[in-house]
């Protein structure tokens, strides 16, 4: 890589924005859980949905930790392809999650898009380590 | 732009007392030569990313404050605005000192950066994060947590870097002594040979 492009800071900022939205979701998951319960619900159902969402959020945080470790240790920091994939995926995930919060989508929608993008990045980070330099 | 001289002297004295290894009597030869680089990569990375994170933090903080301004009690309004202004000013100075101190391996600047982070920024940001009466919205909690993580990491990394820097300065100072001694011996040798000639 010749000159220092803006790829590294943009990747970092999108990663961080996605992380901020996920952490925010931890504290404001109330209205989302209410959206996916029927009109009359019992506290057990509420607890069940709550637990599901918390587990999904924790898995997301774990995958985040892997990607951050790969990025900050420099393994995948300067690979342009991976950075572009990462920026695109995290951008779309952040926007989707923000809509999830604002528009109070249903609980199942959470698992689909961000998890898919995270799995793709997870594979990419590990795949990169096996690639000989 | 440099720190004024009296400030540099005080910070230099402070660093020597706090960071040097006083348990050793002389330079150990297991240390690297005195032309080794002591700028810290981890610290520089965290400073670089902190510079990019700070506008994001600032915009989110001001937006959240605007939303909850009318519900805050009067004294908290004044306190929060003062704290945010202070953090902004100190952050600008702190990041500049960190860059100068780390990249140019200057001890007083880095010590100033360490003190500002530990004694001013950390308490202010912990106040914003942990005070219950400030009605922290979830977004604020998230960004304050990330800022606190940055600050903690920088405090630890700067401490280790300062230790290495001060010890390297001490090694360089002792090696200077040897240079002077060998220069003097060279003079004495020349005097003796000229006396023998006579």
mmCIF file of C-alpha atoms in Angstrom:
data_model
loop_
_atom_site.group_PDB
_atom_site.id
_atom_site.type_symbol
_atom_site.label_atom_id
_atom_site.label_comp_id
_atom_site.label_asym_id
_atom_site.label_seq_id
_atom_site.Cartn_x
_atom_site.Cartn_y
_atom_site.Cartn_z
ATOM 1 C CA UNK A 1 0.000 0.000 0.000
ATOM 2 C CA UNK A 2 1.433 3.289 -1.098
ATOM 3 C CA UNK A 3 -0.011 6.301 0.600
ATOM 4 C CA UNK A 4 -2.123 6.055 3.716
ATOM 5 C CA UNK A 5 -5.730 6.081 2.594
ATOM 6 C CA UNK A 6 -8.751 6.742 4.724
ATOM 7 C CA UNK A 7 -9.646 3.059 4.783
ATOM 8 C CA UNK A 8 -8.336 2.238 8.239
ATOM 9 C CA UNK A 9 -10.061 5.068 10.138
ATOM 10 C CA UNK A 10 -13.333 4.517 8.242
ATOM 11 C CA UNK A 11 -13.252 0.842 9.074
ATOM 12 C CA UNK A 12 -12.596 1.637 12.697
ATOM 13 C CA UNK A 13 -15.381 4.204 12.855
ATOM 14 C CA UNK A 14 -17.985 1.908 11.280
ATOM 15 C CA UNK A 15 -16.934 -0.891 13.625
ATOM 16 C CA UNK A 16 -17.285 1.433 16.572
ATOM 17 C CA UNK A 17 -20.650 2.798 15.397
ATOM 18 C CA UNK A 18 -21.990 -0.734 15.103
ATOM 19 C CA UNK A 19 -20.645 -1.545 18.555
ATOM 20 C CA UNK A 20 -22.293 1.564 20.006
ATOM 21 C CA UNK A 21 -25.659 0.609 18.514
ATOM 22 C CA UNK A 22 -25.365 -2.930 19.904
ATOM 23 C CA UNK A 23 -24.529 -1.645 23.397
ATOM 24 C CA UNK A 24 -27.388 0.857 23.172
ATOM 25 C CA UNK A 25 -29.696 -2.009 22.255
ATOM 26 C CA UNK A 26 -28.752 -3.749 25.502
ATOM 27 C CA UNK A 27 -30.369 -1.002 27.503
ATOM 28 C CA UNK A 28 -33.290 -0.146 25.256
ATOM 29 C CA UNK A 29 -34.525 -3.604 24.302
ATOM 30 C CA UNK A 30 -37.784 -3.093 26.211
ATOM 31 C CA UNK A 31 -39.890 -1.676 23.369
ATOM 32 C CA UNK A 32 -38.571 -4.298 20.947
ATOM 33 C CA UNK A 33 -39.588 -7.149 23.207
ATOM 34 C CA UNK A 34 -43.019 -5.612 23.664
ATOM 35 C CA UNK A 35 -43.388 -5.486 19.882
ATOM 36 C CA UNK A 36 -42.918 -9.228 19.407
ATOM 37 C CA UNK A 37 -45.240 -10.349 22.190
ATOM 38 C CA UNK A 38 -48.996 -10.809 21.680
ATOM 39 C CA UNK A 39 -51.345 -8.182 23.100
ATOM 40 C CA UNK A 40 -51.874 -10.070 26.315
ATOM 41 C CA UNK A 41 -48.704 -11.637 27.633
ATOM 42 C CA UNK A 42 -47.511 -13.238 30.812
ATOM 43 C CA UNK A 43 -44.272 -12.322 32.616
ATOM 44 C CA UNK A 44 -42.798 -15.729 31.691
ATOM 45 C CA UNK A 45 -43.219 -15.041 27.990
ATOM 46 C CA UNK A 46 -41.647 -11.645 28.473
ATOM 47 C CA UNK A 47 -38.754 -13.243 30.334
ATOM 48 C CA UNK A 48 -38.290 -15.844 27.599
ATOM 49 C CA UNK A 49 -38.130 -13.270 24.809
ATOM 50 C CA UNK A 50 -35.878 -11.113 26.952
ATOM 51 C CA UNK A 51 -33.451 -13.980 27.455
ATOM 52 C CA UNK A 52 -33.447 -14.776 23.730
ATOM 53 C CA UNK A 53 -32.598 -11.216 22.825
ATOM 54 C CA UNK A 54 -29.890 -10.993 25.477
ATOM 55 C CA UNK A 55 -28.303 -14.210 24.213
ATOM 56 C CA UNK A 56 -28.350 -12.928 20.637
ATOM 57 C CA UNK A 57 -26.757 -9.648 21.750
ATOM 58 C CA UNK A 58 -24.051 -11.491 23.683
ATOM 59 C CA UNK A 59 -23.204 -13.638 20.671
ATOM 60 C CA UNK A 60 -22.904 -10.460 18.631
ATOM 61 C CA UNK A 61 -20.537 -8.987 21.206
ATOM 62 C CA UNK A 62 -18.423 -12.144 21.105
ATOM 63 C CA UNK A 63 -18.093 -11.948 17.321
ATOM 64 C CA UNK A 64 -17.244 -8.275 17.707
ATOM 65 C CA UNK A 65 -14.418 -9.213 20.040
ATOM 66 C CA UNK A 66 -12.979 -11.532 17.388
ATOM 67 C CA UNK A 67 -13.142 -8.913 14.680
ATOM 68 C CA UNK A 68 -11.666 -6.231 16.912
ATOM 69 C CA UNK A 69 -8.839 -8.566 17.896
ATOM 70 C CA UNK A 70 -8.097 -9.241 14.249
ATOM 71 C CA UNK A 71 -8.234 -5.559 13.386
ATOM 72 C CA UNK A 72 -6.260 -4.125 16.297
ATOM 73 C CA UNK A 73 -3.525 -6.741 16.232
ATOM 74 C CA UNK A 74 -2.856 -5.643 12.682
ATOM 75 C CA UNK A 75 -3.545 -9.006 11.087
ATOM 76 C CA UNK A 76 -6.249 -7.694 8.810
ATOM 77 C CA UNK A 77 -5.788 -3.947 9.195
ATOM 78 C CA UNK A 78 -4.090 -3.242 5.919
ATOM 79 C CA UNK A 79 -5.841 -5.671 3.620
ATOM 80 C CA UNK A 80 -8.009 -3.446 1.415
ATOM 81 C CA UNK A 81 -10.461 -6.158 0.338
ATOM 82 C CA UNK A 82 -11.240 -7.147 3.860
ATOM 83 C CA UNK A 83 -11.534 -3.551 4.969
ATOM 84 C CA UNK A 84 -14.029 -2.819 2.217
ATOM 85 C CA UNK A 85 -16.107 -5.888 3.063
ATOM 86 C CA UNK A 86 -15.968 -4.931 6.715
ATOM 87 C CA UNK A 87 -16.984 -1.327 6.141
ATOM 88 C CA UNK A 88 -19.899 -2.334 3.931
ATOM 89 C CA UNK A 89 -21.116 -5.036 6.265
ATOM 90 C CA UNK A 90 -20.897 -2.938 9.402
ATOM 91 C CA UNK A 91 -22.522 0.042 7.733
ATOM 92 C CA UNK A 92 -25.506 -2.000 6.659
ATOM 93 C CA UNK A 93 -25.673 -3.710 10.019
ATOM 94 C CA UNK A 94 -25.623 -0.408 11.907
ATOM 95 C CA UNK A 95 -28.360 1.057 9.732
ATOM 96 C CA UNK A 96 -30.466 -2.097 10.063
ATOM 97 C CA UNK A 97 -30.028 -2.134 13.832
ATOM 98 C CA UNK A 98 -30.907 1.558 14.138
ATOM 99 C CA UNK A 99 -34.083 0.884 12.211
ATOM 100 C CA UNK A 100 -34.681 -2.078 14.482
ATOM 101 C CA UNK A 101 -34.607 0.258 17.467
ATOM 102 C CA UNK A 102 -36.511 3.178 16.003
ATOM 103 C CA UNK A 103 -39.213 1.311 14.125
ATOM 104 C CA UNK A 104 -39.586 -1.383 16.789
ATOM 105 C CA UNK A 105 -39.224 -4.346 14.519
ATOM 106 C CA UNK A 106 -39.957 -7.835 15.738
ATOM 107 C CA UNK A 107 -37.470 -9.877 17.709
ATOM 108 C CA UNK A 108 -36.726 -12.463 15.033
ATOM 109 C CA UNK A 109 -35.563 -9.806 12.586
ATOM 110 C CA UNK A 110 -32.612 -9.103 14.842
ATOM 111 C CA UNK A 111 -30.964 -12.440 14.309
ATOM 112 C CA UNK A 112 -30.906 -12.384 10.551
ATOM 113 C CA UNK A 113 -28.959 -9.470 9.108
ATOM 114 C CA UNK A 114 -26.310 -8.555 11.717
ATOM 115 C CA UNK A 115 -25.554 -12.194 12.468
ATOM 116 C CA UNK A 116 -25.031 -12.932 8.779
ATOM 117 C CA UNK A 117 -22.637 -10.045 8.344
ATOM 118 C CA UNK A 118 -20.765 -10.961 11.498
ATOM 119 C CA UNK A 119 -20.359 -14.572 10.415
ATOM 120 C CA UNK A 120 -19.000 -13.448 7.048
ATOM 121 C CA UNK A 121 -16.452 -11.214 8.756
ATOM 122 C CA UNK A 122 -15.560 -13.901 11.297
ATOM 123 C CA UNK A 123 -14.711 -16.296 8.482
ATOM 124 C CA UNK A 124 -12.764 -13.606 6.662
ATOM 125 C CA UNK A 125 -10.630 -12.765 9.706
ATOM 126 C CA UNK A 126 -9.700 -16.356 10.341
ATOM 127 C CA UNK A 127 -9.271 -17.093 6.670
ATOM 128 C CA UNK A 128 -6.823 -14.238 6.421
ATOM 129 C CA UNK A 129 -4.627 -15.656 9.163
ATOM 130 C CA UNK A 130 -4.120 -18.829 7.163
ATOM 131 C CA UNK A 131 -3.188 -16.910 4.051
ATOM 132 C CA UNK A 132 0.594 -16.826 3.657
ATOM 133 C CA UNK A 133 1.958 -13.312 3.432
ATOM 134 C CA UNK B 1 4.366 24.876 19.634
ATOM 135 C CA UNK B 2 6.116 23.655 22.761
ATOM 136 C CA UNK B 3 5.378 23.479 26.438
ATOM 137 C CA UNK B 4 6.765 26.510 28.349
ATOM 138 C CA UNK B 5 10.132 25.864 30.021
ATOM 139 C CA UNK B 6 9.204 25.921 33.740
ATOM 140 C CA UNK B 7 6.375 23.444 33.019
ATOM 141 C CA UNK B 8 8.801 21.178 31.162
ATOM 142 C CA UNK B 9 11.291 21.287 34.029
ATOM 143 C CA UNK B 10 8.682 20.429 36.640
ATOM 144 C CA UNK B 11 7.303 17.581 34.550
ATOM 145 C CA UNK B 12 10.828 16.295 33.907
ATOM 146 C CA UNK B 13 11.607 16.229 37.619
ATOM 147 C CA UNK B 14 8.312 14.543 38.343
ATOM 148 C CA UNK B 15 9.004 11.844 35.736
ATOM 149 C CA UNK B 16 12.444 11.148 37.113
ATOM 150 C CA UNK B 17 11.100 10.552 40.599
ATOM 151 C CA UNK B 18 8.088 8.492 39.620
ATOM 152 C CA UNK B 19 9.253 6.448 36.685
ATOM 153 C CA UNK B 20 12.912 5.576 37.083
ATOM 154 C CA UNK B 21 14.089 2.292 38.543
ATOM 155 C CA UNK B 22 15.872 3.249 41.720
ATOM 156 C CA UNK B 23 16.608 -0.343 42.685
ATOM 157 C CA UNK B 24 19.502 -0.638 40.270
ATOM 158 C CA UNK B 25 22.930 0.821 40.989
ATOM 159 C CA UNK B 26 24.078 1.177 37.410
ATOM 160 C CA UNK B 27 23.028 0.485 33.859
ATOM 161 C CA UNK B 28 22.307 -3.154 33.234
ATOM 162 C CA UNK B 29 23.737 -4.566 30.069
ATOM 163 C CA UNK B 30 20.629 -6.601 29.357
ATOM 164 C CA UNK B 31 19.028 -3.309 28.224
ATOM 165 C CA UNK B 32 19.120 -2.471 24.579
ATOM 166 C CA UNK B 33 21.600 0.057 23.235
ATOM 167 C CA UNK B 34 20.697 3.668 23.774
ATOM 168 C CA UNK B 35 19.708 4.180 20.166
ATOM 169 C CA UNK B 36 16.656 1.930 20.532
ATOM 170 C CA UNK B 37 13.236 3.440 19.760
ATOM 171 C CA UNK B 38 10.998 3.790 22.784
ATOM 172 C CA UNK B 39 7.850 5.209 21.169
ATOM 173 C CA UNK B 40 5.021 2.849 21.887
ATOM 174 C CA UNK B 41 2.998 1.466 18.977
ATOM 175 C CA UNK B 42 -0.012 0.534 21.104
ATOM 176 C CA UNK B 43 -0.181 4.006 22.601
ATOM 177 C CA UNK B 44 0.130 5.640 19.193
ATOM 178 C CA UNK B 45 -2.631 3.463 17.771
ATOM 179 C CA UNK B 46 -4.965 4.260 20.614
ATOM 180 C CA UNK B 47 -4.193 7.994 20.268
ATOM 181 C CA UNK B 48 -4.873 7.850 16.518
ATOM 182 C CA UNK B 49 -8.198 6.094 16.964
ATOM 183 C CA UNK B 50 -9.095 8.345 19.883
ATOM 184 C CA UNK B 51 -8.655 11.377 17.621
ATOM 185 C CA UNK B 52 -11.210 9.890 15.234
ATOM 186 C CA UNK B 53 -13.570 8.794 17.999
ATOM 187 C CA UNK B 54 -13.699 12.142 19.766
ATOM 188 C CA UNK B 55 -15.963 14.008 17.276
ATOM 189 C CA UNK B 56 -18.382 11.064 17.340
ATOM 190 C CA UNK B 57 -18.454 11.222 21.148
ATOM 191 C CA UNK B 58 -18.936 14.972 21.137
ATOM 192 C CA UNK B 59 -21.826 15.019 18.659
ATOM 193 C CA UNK B 60 -23.656 12.168 20.425
ATOM 194 C CA UNK B 61 -23.172 13.796 23.829
ATOM 195 C CA UNK B 62 -24.484 17.187 22.699
ATOM 196 C CA UNK B 63 -27.465 15.597 20.924
ATOM 197 C CA UNK B 64 -28.437 13.586 23.992
ATOM 198 C CA UNK B 65 -28.021 16.673 26.163
ATOM 199 C CA UNK B 66 -30.301 18.635 23.841
ATOM 200 C CA UNK B 67 -32.961 15.950 24.120
ATOM 201 C CA UNK B 68 -32.925 15.685 27.898
ATOM 202 C CA UNK B 69 -32.142 19.332 28.694
ATOM 203 C CA UNK B 70 -35.642 20.314 29.732
ATOM 204 C CA UNK B 71 -35.992 17.434 32.190
ATOM 205 C CA UNK B 72 -32.710 17.991 34.005
ATOM 206 C CA UNK B 73 -32.723 19.886 37.302
ATOM 207 C CA UNK B 74 -31.132 23.347 37.167
ATOM 208 C CA UNK B 75 -27.889 22.595 38.973
ATOM 209 C CA UNK B 76 -27.255 19.558 36.762
ATOM 210 C CA UNK B 77 -27.727 21.681 33.654
ATOM 211 C CA UNK B 78 -24.891 23.940 34.742
ATOM 212 C CA UNK B 79 -22.674 21.051 35.855
ATOM 213 C CA UNK B 80 -23.093 18.984 32.693
ATOM 214 C CA UNK B 81 -22.372 21.906 30.368
ATOM 215 C CA UNK B 82 -19.268 22.838 32.379
ATOM 216 C CA UNK B 83 -18.047 19.245 32.368
ATOM 217 C CA UNK B 84 -18.508 18.866 28.616
ATOM 218 C CA UNK B 85 -16.659 22.134 27.890
ATOM 219 C CA UNK B 86 -13.818 21.068 30.208
ATOM 220 C CA UNK B 87 -13.535 17.637 28.637
ATOM 221 C CA UNK B 88 -13.409 19.156 25.149
ATOM 222 C CA UNK B 89 -10.620 21.606 26.002
ATOM 223 C CA UNK B 90 -8.577 19.086 27.958
ATOM 224 C CA UNK B 91 -8.998 16.467 25.238
ATOM 225 C CA UNK B 92 -7.558 18.751 22.564
ATOM 226 C CA UNK B 93 -4.488 19.576 24.687
ATOM 227 C CA UNK B 94 -4.145 15.971 25.849
ATOM 228 C CA UNK B 95 -4.170 14.440 22.368
ATOM 229 C CA UNK B 96 -1.655 17.006 21.103
ATOM 230 C CA UNK B 97 0.694 16.330 24.039
ATOM 231 C CA UNK B 98 0.313 12.597 23.525
ATOM 232 C CA UNK B 99 1.260 12.797 19.857
ATOM 233 C CA UNK B 100 4.259 15.059 20.549
ATOM 234 C CA UNK B 101 5.466 13.046 23.510
ATOM 235 C CA UNK B 102 5.173 9.657 21.916
ATOM 236 C CA UNK B 103 6.375 10.348 18.388
ATOM 237 C CA UNK B 104 9.277 12.593 19.368
ATOM 238 C CA UNK B 105 10.074 10.619 22.529
ATOM 239 C CA UNK B 106 9.839 13.695 24.743
ATOM 240 C CA UNK B 107 9.377 12.863 28.390
ATOM 241 C CA UNK B 108 7.772 16.083 29.759
ATOM 242 C CA UNK B 109 5.042 16.087 27.110
ATOM 243 C CA UNK B 110 4.210 12.447 27.656
ATOM 244 C CA UNK B 111 4.197 12.944 31.435
ATOM 245 C CA UNK B 112 1.798 15.873 30.964
ATOM 246 C CA UNK B 113 -0.398 13.661 28.818
ATOM 247 C CA UNK B 114 -0.358 10.920 31.471
ATOM 248 C CA UNK B 115 -1.243 13.303 34.282
ATOM 249 C CA UNK B 116 -4.046 14.958 32.304
ATOM 250 C CA UNK B 117 -5.548 11.581 31.418
ATOM 251 C CA UNK B 118 -5.305 10.097 34.888
ATOM 252 C CA UNK B 119 -6.168 13.053 37.095
ATOM 253 C CA UNK B 120 -8.557 15.115 34.968
ATOM 254 C CA UNK B 121 -10.174 13.143 32.176
ATOM 255 C CA UNK B 122 -10.811 9.883 34.013
ATOM 256 C CA UNK B 123 -12.711 11.437 36.949
ATOM 257 C CA UNK B 124 -14.737 13.686 34.614
ATOM 258 C CA UNK B 125 -15.760 10.876 32.303
ATOM 259 C CA UNK B 126 -16.495 8.533 35.211
ATOM 260 C CA UNK B 127 -18.700 11.272 36.677
ATOM 261 C CA UNK B 128 -20.635 11.510 33.394
ATOM 262 C CA UNK B 129 -20.962 7.741 33.168
ATOM 263 C CA UNK B 130 -21.803 6.732 36.710
ATOM 264 C CA UNK B 131 -23.822 9.607 38.135
ATOM 265 C CA UNK B 132 -27.429 8.480 38.453
ATOM 266 C CA UNK B 133 -28.967 11.931 38.560
ATOM 267 C CA UNK B 134 -27.868 12.778 35.042
ATOM 268 C CA UNK B 135 -30.522 10.554 33.423
ATOM 269 C CA UNK B 136 -28.056 8.837 31.131
ATOM 270 C CA UNK B 137 -29.675 7.630 27.945
ATOM 271 C CA UNK B 138 -28.492 4.281 26.518
ATOM 272 C CA UNK B 139 -26.524 5.916 23.709
ATOM 273 C CA UNK B 140 -24.657 8.066 26.232
ATOM 274 C CA UNK B 141 -23.841 5.029 28.323
ATOM 275 C CA UNK B 142 -22.421 3.273 25.287
ATOM 276 C CA UNK B 143 -20.164 6.129 24.157
ATOM 277 C CA UNK B 144 -18.988 6.960 27.679
ATOM 278 C CA UNK B 145 -18.030 3.329 28.225
ATOM 279 C CA UNK B 146 -15.948 3.301 25.036
ATOM 280 C CA UNK B 147 -14.285 6.578 25.991
ATOM 281 C CA UNK B 148 -13.440 5.204 29.440
ATOM 282 C CA UNK B 149 -11.889 2.105 27.872
ATOM 283 C CA UNK B 150 -9.747 4.327 25.629
ATOM 284 C CA UNK B 151 -8.611 6.434 28.594
ATOM 285 C CA UNK B 152 -7.764 3.453 30.785
ATOM 286 C CA UNK B 153 -5.751 1.812 28.033
ATOM 287 C CA UNK B 154 -3.875 5.048 27.356
ATOM 288 C CA UNK B 155 -3.063 5.567 31.041
ATOM 289 C CA UNK B 156 -1.561 2.075 31.322
ATOM 290 C CA UNK B 157 0.301 2.243 28.011
ATOM 291 C CA UNK B 158 1.664 5.723 28.724
ATOM 292 C CA UNK B 159 2.908 4.624 32.142
ATOM 293 C CA UNK B 160 4.884 1.721 30.665
ATOM 294 C CA UNK B 161 6.251 3.869 27.849
ATOM 295 C CA UNK B 162 7.338 6.586 30.280
ATOM 296 C CA UNK B 163 9.172 4.045 32.392
ATOM 297 C CA UNK B 164 11.066 2.777 29.383
ATOM 298 C CA UNK B 165 11.844 6.307 28.208
ATOM 299 C CA UNK B 166 13.154 7.513 31.566
ATOM 300 C CA UNK B 167 15.309 4.431 32.022
ATOM 301 C CA UNK B 168 16.738 4.846 28.543
ATOM 302 C CA UNK B 169 17.609 8.469 29.381
ATOM 303 C CA UNK B 170 19.378 7.253 32.539
ATOM 304 C CA UNK B 171 21.382 4.688 30.520
ATOM 305 C CA UNK B 172 22.328 7.362 28.017
ATOM 306 C CA UNK B 173 23.449 9.662 30.844
ATOM 307 C CA UNK B 174 25.684 6.954 32.359
ATOM 308 C CA UNK B 175 27.168 6.054 29.001
ATOM 309 C CA UNK B 176 27.944 9.734 28.532
ATOM 310 C CA UNK B 177 30.021 9.525 31.717
ATOM 311 C CA UNK B 178 32.120 6.714 30.233
ATOM 312 C CA UNK B 179 32.651 8.714 27.094
ATOM 313 C CA UNK B 180 33.884 11.619 29.134
ATOM 314 C CA UNK B 181 36.196 9.387 31.172
ATOM 315 C CA UNK B 182 37.745 7.837 28.086
ATOM 316 C CA UNK B 183 38.196 11.319 26.572
ATOM 317 C CA UNK B 184 39.987 12.437 29.762
ATOM 318 C CA UNK B 185 42.181 9.342 29.722
ATOM 319 C CA UNK B 186 43.079 10.161 26.157
ATOM 320 C CA UNK B 187 44.200 13.648 27.301
ATOM 321 C CA UNK B 188 46.207 12.245 30.246
ATOM 322 C CA UNK B 189 47.883 9.738 27.916
ATOM 323 C CA UNK B 190 48.864 12.507 25.555
ATOM 324 C CA UNK B 191 50.254 14.608 28.441
ATOM 325 C CA UNK B 192 52.316 11.645 29.708
ATOM 326 C CA UNK B 193 53.801 10.938 26.293
ATOM 327 C CA UNK B 194 54.708 14.615 25.863
ATOM 328 C CA UNK B 195 56.359 14.647 29.350
ATOM 329 C CA UNK B 196 58.346 11.517 28.449
ATOM 330 C CA UNK B 197 59.562 13.233 25.353
ATOM 331 C CA UNK B 198 60.860 16.078 27.500
#
